[in-house]
Coordinates of C-alpha atoms in Angstrom, one line a residue:
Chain S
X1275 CA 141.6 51.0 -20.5
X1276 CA 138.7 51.0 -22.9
X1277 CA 137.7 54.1 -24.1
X1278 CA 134.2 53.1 -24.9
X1279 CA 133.7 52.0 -21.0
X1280 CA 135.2 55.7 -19.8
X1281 CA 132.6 57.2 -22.0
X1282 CA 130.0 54.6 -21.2
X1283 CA 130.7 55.6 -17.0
X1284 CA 130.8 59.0 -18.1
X1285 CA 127.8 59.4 -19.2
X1286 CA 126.5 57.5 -16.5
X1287 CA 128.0 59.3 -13.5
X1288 CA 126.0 62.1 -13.5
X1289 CA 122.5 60.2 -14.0
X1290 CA 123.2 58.3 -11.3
X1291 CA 124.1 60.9 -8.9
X1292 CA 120.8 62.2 -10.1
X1293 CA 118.7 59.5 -9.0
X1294 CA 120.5 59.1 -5.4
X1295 CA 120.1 62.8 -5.0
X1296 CA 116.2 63.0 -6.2
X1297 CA 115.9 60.5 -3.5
X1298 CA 117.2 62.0 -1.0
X1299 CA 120.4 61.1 -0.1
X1300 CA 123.0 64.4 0.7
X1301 CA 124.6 65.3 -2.1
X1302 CA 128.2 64.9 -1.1
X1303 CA 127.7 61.4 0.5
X1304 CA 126.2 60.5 -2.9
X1305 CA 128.8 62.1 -5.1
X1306 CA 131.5 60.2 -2.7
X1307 CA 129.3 56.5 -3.3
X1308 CA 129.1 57.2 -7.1
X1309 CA 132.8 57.6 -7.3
X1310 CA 133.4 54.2 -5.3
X1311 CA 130.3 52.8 -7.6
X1312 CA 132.8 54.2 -10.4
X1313 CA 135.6 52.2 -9.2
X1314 CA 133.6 48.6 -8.7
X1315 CA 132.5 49.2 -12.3
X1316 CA 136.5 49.7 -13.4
X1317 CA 137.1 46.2 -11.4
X1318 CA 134.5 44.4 -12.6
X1319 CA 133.4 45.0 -15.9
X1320 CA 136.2 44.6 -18.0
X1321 CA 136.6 41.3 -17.3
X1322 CA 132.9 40.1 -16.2
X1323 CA 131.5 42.4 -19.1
X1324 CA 129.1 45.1 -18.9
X1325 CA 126.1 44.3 -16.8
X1326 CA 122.9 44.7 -19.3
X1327 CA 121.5 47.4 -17.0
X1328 CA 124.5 48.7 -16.3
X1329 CA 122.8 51.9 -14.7
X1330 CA 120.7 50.1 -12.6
X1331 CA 124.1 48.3 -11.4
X1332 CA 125.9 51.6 -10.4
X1333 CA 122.5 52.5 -8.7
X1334 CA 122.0 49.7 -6.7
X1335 CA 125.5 49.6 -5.8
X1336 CA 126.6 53.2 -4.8
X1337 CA 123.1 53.1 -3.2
X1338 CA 124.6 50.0 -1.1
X1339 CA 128.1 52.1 -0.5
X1340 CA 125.4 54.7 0.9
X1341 CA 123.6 52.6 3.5
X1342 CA 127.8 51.5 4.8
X1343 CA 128.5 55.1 4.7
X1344 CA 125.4 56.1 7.2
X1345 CA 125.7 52.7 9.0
X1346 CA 129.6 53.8 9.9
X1347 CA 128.7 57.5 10.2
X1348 CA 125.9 57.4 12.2
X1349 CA 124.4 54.1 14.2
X1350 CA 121.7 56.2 16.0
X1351 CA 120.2 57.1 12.4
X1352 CA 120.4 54.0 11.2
X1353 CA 116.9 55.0 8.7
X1354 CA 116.7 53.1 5.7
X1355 CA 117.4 55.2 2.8
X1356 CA 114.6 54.5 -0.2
X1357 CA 117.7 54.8 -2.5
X1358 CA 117.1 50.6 -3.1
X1359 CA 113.0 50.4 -3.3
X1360 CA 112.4 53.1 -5.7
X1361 CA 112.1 52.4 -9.3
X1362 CA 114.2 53.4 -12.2
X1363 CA 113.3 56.7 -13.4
X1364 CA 111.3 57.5 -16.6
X1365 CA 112.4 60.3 -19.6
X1366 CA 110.8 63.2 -17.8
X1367 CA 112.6 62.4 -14.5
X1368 CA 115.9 61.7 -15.6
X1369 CA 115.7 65.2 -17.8
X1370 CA 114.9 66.8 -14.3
X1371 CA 117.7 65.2 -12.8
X1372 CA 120.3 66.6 -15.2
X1373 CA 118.9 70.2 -14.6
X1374 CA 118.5 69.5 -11.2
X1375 CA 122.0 68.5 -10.8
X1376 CA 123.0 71.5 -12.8
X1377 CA 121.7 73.7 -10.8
X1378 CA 123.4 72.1 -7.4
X1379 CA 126.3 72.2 -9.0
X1380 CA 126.0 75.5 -10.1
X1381 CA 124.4 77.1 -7.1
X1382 CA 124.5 80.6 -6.1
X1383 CA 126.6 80.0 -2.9
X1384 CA 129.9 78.9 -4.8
X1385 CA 132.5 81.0 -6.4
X1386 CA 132.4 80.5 -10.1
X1387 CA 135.8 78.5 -9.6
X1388 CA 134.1 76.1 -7.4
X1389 CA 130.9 75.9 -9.4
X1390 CA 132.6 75.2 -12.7
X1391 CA 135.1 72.6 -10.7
X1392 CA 132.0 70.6 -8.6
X1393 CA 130.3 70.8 -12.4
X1394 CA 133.2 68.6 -14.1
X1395 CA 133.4 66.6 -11.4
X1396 CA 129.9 65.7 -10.3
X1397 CA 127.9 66.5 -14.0
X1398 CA 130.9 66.0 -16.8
X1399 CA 132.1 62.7 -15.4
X1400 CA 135.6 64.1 -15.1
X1401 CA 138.6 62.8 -12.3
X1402 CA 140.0 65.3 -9.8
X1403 CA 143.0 64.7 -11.9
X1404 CA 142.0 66.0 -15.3
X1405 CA 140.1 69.0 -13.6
X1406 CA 143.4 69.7 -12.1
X1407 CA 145.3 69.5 -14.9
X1408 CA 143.1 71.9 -17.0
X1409 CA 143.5 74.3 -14.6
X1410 CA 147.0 74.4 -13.9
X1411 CA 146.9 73.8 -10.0
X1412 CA 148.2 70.2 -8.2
X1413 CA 145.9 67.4 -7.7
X1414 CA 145.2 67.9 -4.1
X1415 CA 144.3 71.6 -4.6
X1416 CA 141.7 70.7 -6.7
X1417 CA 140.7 67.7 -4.5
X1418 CA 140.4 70.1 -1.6
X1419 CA 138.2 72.7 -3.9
X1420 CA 135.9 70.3 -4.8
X1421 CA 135.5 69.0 -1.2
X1422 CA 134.9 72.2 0.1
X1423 CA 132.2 72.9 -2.8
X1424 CA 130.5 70.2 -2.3
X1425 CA 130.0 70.5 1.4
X1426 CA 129.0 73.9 0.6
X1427 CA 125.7 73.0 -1.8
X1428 CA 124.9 69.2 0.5
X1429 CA 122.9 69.3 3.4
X1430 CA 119.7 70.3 2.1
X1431 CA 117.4 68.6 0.0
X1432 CA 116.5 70.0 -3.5
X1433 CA 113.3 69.1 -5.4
X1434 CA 113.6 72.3 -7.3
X1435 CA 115.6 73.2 -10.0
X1436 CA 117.2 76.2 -9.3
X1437 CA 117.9 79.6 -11.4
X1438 CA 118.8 78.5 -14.9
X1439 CA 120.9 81.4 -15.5
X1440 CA 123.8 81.0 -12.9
X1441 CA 123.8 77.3 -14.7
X1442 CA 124.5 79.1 -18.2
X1443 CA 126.5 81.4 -16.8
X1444 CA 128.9 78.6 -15.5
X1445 CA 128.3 76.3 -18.3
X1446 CA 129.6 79.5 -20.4
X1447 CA 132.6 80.0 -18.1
X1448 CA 133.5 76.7 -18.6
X1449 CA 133.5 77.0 -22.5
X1450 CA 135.6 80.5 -22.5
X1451 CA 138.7 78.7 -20.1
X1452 CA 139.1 76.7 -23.6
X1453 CA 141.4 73.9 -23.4
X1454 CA 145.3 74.0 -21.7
X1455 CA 146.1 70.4 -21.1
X1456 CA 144.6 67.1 -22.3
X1457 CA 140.7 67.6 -21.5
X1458 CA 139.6 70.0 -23.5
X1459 CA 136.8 72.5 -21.8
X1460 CA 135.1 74.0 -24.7
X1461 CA 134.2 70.4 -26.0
X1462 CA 133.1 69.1 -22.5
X1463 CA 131.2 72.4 -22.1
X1464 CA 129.5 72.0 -25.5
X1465 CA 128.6 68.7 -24.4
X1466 CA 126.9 69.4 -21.1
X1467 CA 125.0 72.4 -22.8
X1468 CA 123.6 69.9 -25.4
X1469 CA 122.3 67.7 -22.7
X1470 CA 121.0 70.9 -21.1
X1471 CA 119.5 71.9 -23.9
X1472 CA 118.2 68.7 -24.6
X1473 CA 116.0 68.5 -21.5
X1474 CA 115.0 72.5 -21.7
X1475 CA 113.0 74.6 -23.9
X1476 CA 114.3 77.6 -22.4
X1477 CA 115.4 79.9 -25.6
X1478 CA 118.8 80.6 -23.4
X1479 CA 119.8 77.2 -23.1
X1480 CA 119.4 77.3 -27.0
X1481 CA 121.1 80.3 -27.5
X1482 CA 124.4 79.5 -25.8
X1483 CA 124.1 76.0 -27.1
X1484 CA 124.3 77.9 -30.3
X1485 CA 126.9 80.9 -29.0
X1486 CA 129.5 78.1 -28.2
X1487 CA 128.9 76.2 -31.2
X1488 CA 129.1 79.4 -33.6
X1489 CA 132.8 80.3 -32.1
X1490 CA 133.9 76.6 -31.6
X1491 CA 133.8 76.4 -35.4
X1492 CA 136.4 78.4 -36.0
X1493 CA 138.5 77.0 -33.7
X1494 CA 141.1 75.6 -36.2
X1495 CA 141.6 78.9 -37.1
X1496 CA 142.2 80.9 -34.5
X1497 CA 145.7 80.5 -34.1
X1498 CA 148.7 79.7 -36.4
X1499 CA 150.5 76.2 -36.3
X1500 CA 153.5 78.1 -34.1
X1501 CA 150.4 78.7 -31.4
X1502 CA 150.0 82.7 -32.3
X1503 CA 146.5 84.2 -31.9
X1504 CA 144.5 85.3 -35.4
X1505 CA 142.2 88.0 -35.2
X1506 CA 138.6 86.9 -36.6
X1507 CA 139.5 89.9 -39.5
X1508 CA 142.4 87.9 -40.3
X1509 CA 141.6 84.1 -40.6
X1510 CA 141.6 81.5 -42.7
X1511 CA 137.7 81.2 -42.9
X1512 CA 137.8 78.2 -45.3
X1513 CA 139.2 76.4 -41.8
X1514 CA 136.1 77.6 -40.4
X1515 CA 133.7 74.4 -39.5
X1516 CA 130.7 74.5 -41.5
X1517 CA 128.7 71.8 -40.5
X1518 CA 128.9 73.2 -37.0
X1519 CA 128.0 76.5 -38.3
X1520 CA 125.0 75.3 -39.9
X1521 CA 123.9 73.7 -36.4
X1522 CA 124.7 76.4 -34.4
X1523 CA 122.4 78.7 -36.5
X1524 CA 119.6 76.1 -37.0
X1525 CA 119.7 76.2 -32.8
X1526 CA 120.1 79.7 -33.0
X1527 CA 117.0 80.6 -35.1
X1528 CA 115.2 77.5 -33.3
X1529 CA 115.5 79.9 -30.3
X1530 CA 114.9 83.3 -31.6
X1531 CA 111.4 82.3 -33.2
X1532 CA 110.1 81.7 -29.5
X1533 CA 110.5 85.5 -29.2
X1534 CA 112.0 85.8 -25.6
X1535 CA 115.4 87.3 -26.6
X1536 CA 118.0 87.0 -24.1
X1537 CA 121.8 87.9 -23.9
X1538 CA 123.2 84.5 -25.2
X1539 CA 120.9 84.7 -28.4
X1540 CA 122.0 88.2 -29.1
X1541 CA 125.5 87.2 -28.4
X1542 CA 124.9 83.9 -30.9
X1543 CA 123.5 86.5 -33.3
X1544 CA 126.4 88.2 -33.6
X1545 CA 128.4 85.3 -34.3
X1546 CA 126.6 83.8 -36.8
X1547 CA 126.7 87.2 -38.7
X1548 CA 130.4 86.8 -38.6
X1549 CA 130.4 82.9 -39.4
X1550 CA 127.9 84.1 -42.3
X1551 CA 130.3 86.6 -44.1
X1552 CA 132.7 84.4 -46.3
X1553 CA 135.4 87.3 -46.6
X1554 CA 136.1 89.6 -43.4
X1555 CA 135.2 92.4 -45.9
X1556 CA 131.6 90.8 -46.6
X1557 CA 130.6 91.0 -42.8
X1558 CA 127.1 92.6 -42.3
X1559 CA 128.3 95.2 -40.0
X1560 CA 125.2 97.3 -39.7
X1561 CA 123.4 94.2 -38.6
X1562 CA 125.8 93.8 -36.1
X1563 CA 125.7 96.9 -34.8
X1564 CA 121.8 96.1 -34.1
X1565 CA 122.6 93.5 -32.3
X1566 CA 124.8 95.5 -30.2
X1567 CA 122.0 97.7 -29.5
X1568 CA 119.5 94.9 -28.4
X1569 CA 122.5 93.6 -26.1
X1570 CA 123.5 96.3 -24.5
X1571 CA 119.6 96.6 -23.8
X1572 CA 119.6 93.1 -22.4
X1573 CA 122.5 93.3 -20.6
X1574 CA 124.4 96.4 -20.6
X1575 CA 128.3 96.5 -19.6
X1576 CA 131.3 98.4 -20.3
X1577 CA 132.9 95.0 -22.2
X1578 CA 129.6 95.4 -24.2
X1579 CA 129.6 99.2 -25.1
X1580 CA 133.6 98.5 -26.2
X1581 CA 132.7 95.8 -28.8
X1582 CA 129.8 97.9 -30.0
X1583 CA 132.4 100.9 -30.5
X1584 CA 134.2 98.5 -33.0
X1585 CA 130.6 97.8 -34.9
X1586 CA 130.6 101.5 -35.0
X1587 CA 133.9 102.0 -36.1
X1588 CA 132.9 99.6 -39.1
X1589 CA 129.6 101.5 -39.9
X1590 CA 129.9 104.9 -39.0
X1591 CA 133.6 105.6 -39.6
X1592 CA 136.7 105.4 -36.9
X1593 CA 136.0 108.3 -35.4
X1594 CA 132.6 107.6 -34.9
X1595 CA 134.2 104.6 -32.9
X1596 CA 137.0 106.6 -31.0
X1597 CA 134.0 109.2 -29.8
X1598 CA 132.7 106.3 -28.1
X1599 CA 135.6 105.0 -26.8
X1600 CA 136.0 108.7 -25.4
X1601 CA 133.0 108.0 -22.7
X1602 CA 134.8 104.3 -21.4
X1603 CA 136.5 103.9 -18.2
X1604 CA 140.4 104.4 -18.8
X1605 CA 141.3 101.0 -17.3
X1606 CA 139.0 99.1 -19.3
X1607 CA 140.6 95.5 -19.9
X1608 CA 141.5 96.1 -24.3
X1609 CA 140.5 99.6 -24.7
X1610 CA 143.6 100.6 -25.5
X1611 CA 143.3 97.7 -28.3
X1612 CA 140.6 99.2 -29.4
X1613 CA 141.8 102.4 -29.9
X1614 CA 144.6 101.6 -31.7
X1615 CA 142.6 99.7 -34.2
X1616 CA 140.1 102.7 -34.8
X1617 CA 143.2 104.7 -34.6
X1618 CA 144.9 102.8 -37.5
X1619 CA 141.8 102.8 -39.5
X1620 CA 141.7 106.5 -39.1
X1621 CA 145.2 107.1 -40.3
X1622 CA 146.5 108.0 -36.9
X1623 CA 149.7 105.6 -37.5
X1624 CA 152.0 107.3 -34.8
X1625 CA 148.9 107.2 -32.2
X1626 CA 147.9 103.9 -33.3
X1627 CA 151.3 102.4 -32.8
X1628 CA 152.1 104.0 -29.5
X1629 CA 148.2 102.8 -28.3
X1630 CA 149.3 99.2 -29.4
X1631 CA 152.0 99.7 -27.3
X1632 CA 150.5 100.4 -24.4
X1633 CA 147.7 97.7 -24.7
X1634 CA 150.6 95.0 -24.9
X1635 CA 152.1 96.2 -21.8
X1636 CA 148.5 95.8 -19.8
X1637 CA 147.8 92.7 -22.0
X1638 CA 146.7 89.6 -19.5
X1639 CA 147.5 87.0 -21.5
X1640 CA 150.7 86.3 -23.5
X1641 CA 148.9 85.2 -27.0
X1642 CA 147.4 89.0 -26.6
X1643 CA 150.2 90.6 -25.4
X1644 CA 152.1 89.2 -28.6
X1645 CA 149.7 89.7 -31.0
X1646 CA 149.4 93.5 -29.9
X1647 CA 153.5 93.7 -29.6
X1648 CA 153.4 92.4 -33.6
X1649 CA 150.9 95.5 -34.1
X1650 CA 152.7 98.0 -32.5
X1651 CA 155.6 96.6 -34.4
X1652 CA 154.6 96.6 -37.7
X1653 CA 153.1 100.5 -37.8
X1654 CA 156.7 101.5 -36.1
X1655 CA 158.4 100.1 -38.9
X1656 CA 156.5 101.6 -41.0
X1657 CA 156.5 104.8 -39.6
X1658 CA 160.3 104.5 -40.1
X1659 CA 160.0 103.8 -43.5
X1660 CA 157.5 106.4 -44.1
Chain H
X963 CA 139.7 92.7 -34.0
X964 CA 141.0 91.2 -31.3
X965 CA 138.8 92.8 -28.6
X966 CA 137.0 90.0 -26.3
X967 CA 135.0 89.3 -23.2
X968 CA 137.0 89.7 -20.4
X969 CA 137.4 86.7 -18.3
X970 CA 135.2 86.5 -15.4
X971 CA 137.2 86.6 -12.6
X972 CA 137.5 82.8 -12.3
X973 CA 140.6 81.4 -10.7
X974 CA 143.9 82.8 -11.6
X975 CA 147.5 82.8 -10.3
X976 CA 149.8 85.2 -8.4
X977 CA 153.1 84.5 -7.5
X978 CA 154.2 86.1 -3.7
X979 CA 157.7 86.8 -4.4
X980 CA 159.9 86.9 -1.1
X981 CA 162.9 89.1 -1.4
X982 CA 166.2 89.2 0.9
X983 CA 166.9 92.5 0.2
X984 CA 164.8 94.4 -1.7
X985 CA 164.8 97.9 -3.5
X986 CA 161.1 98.4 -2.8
X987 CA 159.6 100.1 0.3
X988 CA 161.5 100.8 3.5
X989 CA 161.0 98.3 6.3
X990 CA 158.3 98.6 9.2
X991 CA 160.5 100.9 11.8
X992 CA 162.3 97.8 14.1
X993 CA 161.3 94.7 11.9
X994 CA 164.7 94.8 9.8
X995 CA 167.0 92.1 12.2
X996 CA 168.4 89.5 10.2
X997 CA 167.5 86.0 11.2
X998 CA 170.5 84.7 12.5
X999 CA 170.3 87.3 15.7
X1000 CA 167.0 85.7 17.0
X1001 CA 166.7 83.3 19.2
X1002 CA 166.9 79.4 17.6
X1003 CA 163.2 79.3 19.2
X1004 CA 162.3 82.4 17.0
X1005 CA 163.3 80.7 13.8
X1006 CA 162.1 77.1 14.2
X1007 CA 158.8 79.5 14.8
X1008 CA 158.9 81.0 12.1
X1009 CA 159.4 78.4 9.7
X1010 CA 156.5 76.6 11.6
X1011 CA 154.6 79.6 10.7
X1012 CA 155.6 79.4 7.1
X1013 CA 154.5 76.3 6.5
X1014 CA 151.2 76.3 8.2
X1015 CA 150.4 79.2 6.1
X1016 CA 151.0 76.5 3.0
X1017 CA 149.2 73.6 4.9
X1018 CA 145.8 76.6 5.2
X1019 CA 146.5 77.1 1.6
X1020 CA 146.4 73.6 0.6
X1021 CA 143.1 72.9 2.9
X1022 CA 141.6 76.0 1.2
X1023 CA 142.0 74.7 -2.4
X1024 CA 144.3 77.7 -3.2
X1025 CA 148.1 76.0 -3.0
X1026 CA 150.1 76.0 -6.4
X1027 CA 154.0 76.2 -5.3
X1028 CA 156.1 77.0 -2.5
X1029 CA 160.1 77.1 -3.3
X1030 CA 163.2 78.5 -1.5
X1031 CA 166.2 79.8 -3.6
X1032 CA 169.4 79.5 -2.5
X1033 CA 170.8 83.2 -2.1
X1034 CA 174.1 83.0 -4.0
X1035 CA 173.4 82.6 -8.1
X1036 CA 175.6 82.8 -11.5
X1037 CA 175.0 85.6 -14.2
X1038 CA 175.4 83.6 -17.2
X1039 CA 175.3 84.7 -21.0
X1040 CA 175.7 83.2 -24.4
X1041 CA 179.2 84.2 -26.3
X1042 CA 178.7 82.2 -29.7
X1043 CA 178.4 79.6 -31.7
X1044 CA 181.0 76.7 -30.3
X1045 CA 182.1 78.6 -27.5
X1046 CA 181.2 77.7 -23.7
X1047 CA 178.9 80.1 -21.4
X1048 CA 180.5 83.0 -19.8
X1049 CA 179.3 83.2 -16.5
X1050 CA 180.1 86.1 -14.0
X1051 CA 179.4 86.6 -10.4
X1052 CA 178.4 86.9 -7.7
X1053 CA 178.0 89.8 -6.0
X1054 CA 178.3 91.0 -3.0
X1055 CA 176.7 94.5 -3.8
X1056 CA 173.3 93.4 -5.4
X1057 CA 171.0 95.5 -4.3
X1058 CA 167.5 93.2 -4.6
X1059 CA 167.5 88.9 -4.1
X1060 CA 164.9 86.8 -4.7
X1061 CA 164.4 84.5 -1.5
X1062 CA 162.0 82.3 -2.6
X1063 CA 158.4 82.4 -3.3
X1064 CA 154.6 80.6 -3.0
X1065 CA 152.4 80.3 -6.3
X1066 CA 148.5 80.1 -5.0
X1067 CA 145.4 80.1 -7.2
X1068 CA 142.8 82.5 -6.0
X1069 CA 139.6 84.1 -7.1
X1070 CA 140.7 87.6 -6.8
X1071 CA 143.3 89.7 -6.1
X1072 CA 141.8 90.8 -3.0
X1073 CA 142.4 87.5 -1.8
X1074 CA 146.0 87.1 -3.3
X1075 CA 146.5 90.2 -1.2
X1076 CA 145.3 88.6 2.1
X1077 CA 147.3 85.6 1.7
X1078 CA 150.6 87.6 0.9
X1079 CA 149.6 89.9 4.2
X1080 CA 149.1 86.7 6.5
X1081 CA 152.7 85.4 5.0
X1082 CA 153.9 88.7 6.2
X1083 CA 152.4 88.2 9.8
X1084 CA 154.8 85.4 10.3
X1085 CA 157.1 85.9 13.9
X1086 CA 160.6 87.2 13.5
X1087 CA 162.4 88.0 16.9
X1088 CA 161.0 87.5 20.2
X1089 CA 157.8 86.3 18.1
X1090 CA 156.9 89.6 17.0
X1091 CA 155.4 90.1 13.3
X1092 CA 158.1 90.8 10.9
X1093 CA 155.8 92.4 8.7
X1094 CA 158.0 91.9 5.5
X1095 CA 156.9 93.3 2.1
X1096 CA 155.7 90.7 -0.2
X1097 CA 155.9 91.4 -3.9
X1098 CA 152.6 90.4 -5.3
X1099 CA 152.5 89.3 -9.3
X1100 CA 149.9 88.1 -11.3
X1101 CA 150.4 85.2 -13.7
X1102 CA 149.5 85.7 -17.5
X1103 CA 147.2 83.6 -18.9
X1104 CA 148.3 81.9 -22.3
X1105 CA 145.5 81.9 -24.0
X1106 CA 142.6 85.0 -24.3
X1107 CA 139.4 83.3 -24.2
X1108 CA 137.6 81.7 -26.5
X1109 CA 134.8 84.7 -27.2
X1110 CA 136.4 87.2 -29.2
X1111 CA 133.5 89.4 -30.1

């Protein structure tokens, strides 16, 4: 297996799909004649070589699996598809395409689950396998999803791309699973946002392009070589990736000069103050806490106000930060974290420790639920001491 | 400050935990006969039933697992360094057994919920609905995810 021909039918999967699907041709049928396309390319080209138009190759022949597929399916219909006469698509089309795709793939009628599943599959280039595998679930589960998805979004035509934000929102999904197994998700959802952003000069494609690529950099830090989670206050930041830093805020400001703010620039803003700050002690909290502000303008949320209580904490003072946490639902997902930071910071060790406590046992994952045990841990002991 | 976005609710796991006795809530008033005083009809049925339930799961995109456990199991503890396992058991008198359980993948716990309720439509005796409680868990996630401010 040559790793320069996965990559090579990779990023040709999805353009072809593209052009079948511009065409005309139902999207399921043409994601189905792709994959087959796929696997004539795996038989033939290693050995024959790689065709010198090897797009137009896939093209003419999942367009030819097509034709079988109606000729079998339906005789009655037997209409010529124009899959075969058209011509090969210029710059402007193909960057159409990819949105266009995107947006099918991404459309309002799936659950996020399918949307970010059809998305590997059909956009990223990925095998039912490897989409199963980063998710944890058997290979015919995720064969079955993917099925059903793409039933869901085929039938109809679609000459229109469709709302870009339920695209970001699912491109960002995608980034926040991270990676479990051997593909890794925040890479491959990097990678379609590039392209996205590549084809789009909507500021909000920019600004998560730059969102993901402002927290990927500190990837290497984020947990410890035993696999334990480190709070941003308490990494390494000189494992931090620069260079990616430095794109992510030229992307970043690239965006925010256009002057249409939107959620994923504020969010990027944020995370380039804390990429910016070369000692957790350095960050620009106040600025922050602006940011904050405009977000919880854009778009405001509970998850929202309860990071801003911590930019408050920082700025104001903890109990600036715990007054605010006083007006948040109870069963908020961390508040309990929260407080017992603010709670810490304000001296409260006894509270602190018993709120850490508390938040471990309503933890949802087990790198939280440890980290916050640790916490609760170490302010008990010292309690004892004390 | 490890506060982050929550996930949004995209897939996660729950594990329907079948018990053979159990110390949670009584029994629906007439559904507590043990299986071995229906009819052999009722219980080739019922397993029918069980795995259909999988086979919906499966064509749904939701199936993780499905195991059985056998009922009779071995307590067994360390006793130091160079010296063999003590084991202990079993006994008669526990109060709450772990049958056997089904791992599905769904997009909310609403839906985890109605999976678990059509498992406990399956037919018991004379084909009635045993309406058994199911014990309902969510899986942790390792990982939080990747946003973390």
């Amino acid at each position: 297996m040559s790793d320069a021909l996965t990559d090579l039918l990779r990023t040709l999967s999805p353009q072809v799909l593209g052009i079948l699907v511009r065409r005309g041709a139902d999207f399921a049928a043409a994601e189905d004649a792709v994959q087959e396309a796929l696997v004539e390319a795996w038989r033939h080209w290693p050995a024959e070589g790689t065709p010198a138009e090897p797009r137009g190759w896939l093209v003419k022949v999942a367009g030819r699996k097509l034709i079988d597929e109606q000729r079998s399916v339906s005789a009655r219909q037997r209409r010529e598809l124009r899959v075969h006469r058209e011509p090969e698509p210029g710059p402007a089309e193909e960057a159409d395409d990819a949105l266009l795709l995107l947006s099918r793939c991404c459309h309002p009628s799936l659950t996020p689950a399918s949307a970010v599943a059809l998305t590997l599959r059909a956009v990223g280039g990925l095998t039912t396998g490897q989409i199963a595998e980063a998710f944890l679930v058997p290979e015919p589960t995720m064969g079955q999803r993917i099925s059903r998805a793409k039933k869901t979004v085929s039938g109809q035509r679609f000459d229109t791309p469709g709302e870009v934000g339920s695209v970001l929102r699912v491109l960002y999904l995608i980034f926040n699973e991270g990676f479990t197994g051997e593909v890794d998700l925040a890479e491959e959802a990097i990678r379609l946002t590039r392209q996205l952003a590549a084809s789009s000069d909507d500021p909000e494609v920019a600004g998560l392009l730059a969102l993901m690529l402002l927290h990927h950099a500190r990837r290497a830090a984020r947990r410890t070589a035993a696999g334990a989670v480190v709070p941003l206050a308490e990494q390494d930041r000189s494992r931090w990736d620069t260079a990616m830093i430095a794109e992510g805020v030229d992307v970043l400001q690239a965006a925010l000069a256009r002057d249409a703010l939107g959620e994923y620039q504020a969010q990027a803003a944020i995370a380039a103050l804390h990429d910016d700050a070369a000692r957790a002690d350095e960050t620009d909290w106040p600025q922050i806490l602006e940011w904050y502000d405009e977000l919880l303008r854009l778009a405001p949320s509970p998850v929202v106000a309860l990071n801003r209580a911590v930019a408050v904490g920082e700025v104001d003072g903890p109990l600036a930060g715990i007054r605010i946490l006083d007006g948040l639902p109870d069963d908020l997902p961390r508040r309990d974290a929260v407080a017992a930071w603010l709670h810490e910071r304000a001296g409260h060790h006894a509270v602190a420790a018993e709120r850490y406590a508390v938040a471990a046992a309503r933890a949802t994952t087990t790198g939280e639920r440890d980290h916050l045990t640790r916490q609760a841990a170490r302010l008990n002991a010292g309690l004892g001491e004390g | 400050m490890a506060v982050s976005e929550p996930k949004e609710p995209l897939m996660a796991k729950y594990l329907l935990l079948k018990h053979y006795r159990r110390t949670g809530p009584a029994w629906v008033p007439g559904t507590d006969i043990p299986m071995d005083q229906w009819s052999p009809e009722d219980v080739t049925a019922h397993i029918a039933f069980m795995q259909q339930v999988a086979d919906e799961l499966r064509e749904s995109g939701e199936f993780v697992d499905a195991q059985a456990l056998s009922p009779e199991g071995t307590w067994v503890r360390y006793d130091g360094e160079g010296r063999p396992p003590v084991t202990d058991g079993p006994f008669a008198e526990t109060k709450d057994l772990i049958a056997g359980w089904m791992v599905i993948d769904v997009d909310s716990p609403e839906r985890a919920y109605e999976a678990a309720a059509r498992l406990s439509s399956a037919p018991g005796k004379d084909g009635a609905p045993i309406h058994e409680w199911l014990e309902v868990r969510p899986f942790m996630n390792e990982l939080p995810p990747t946003v973390t401010e």
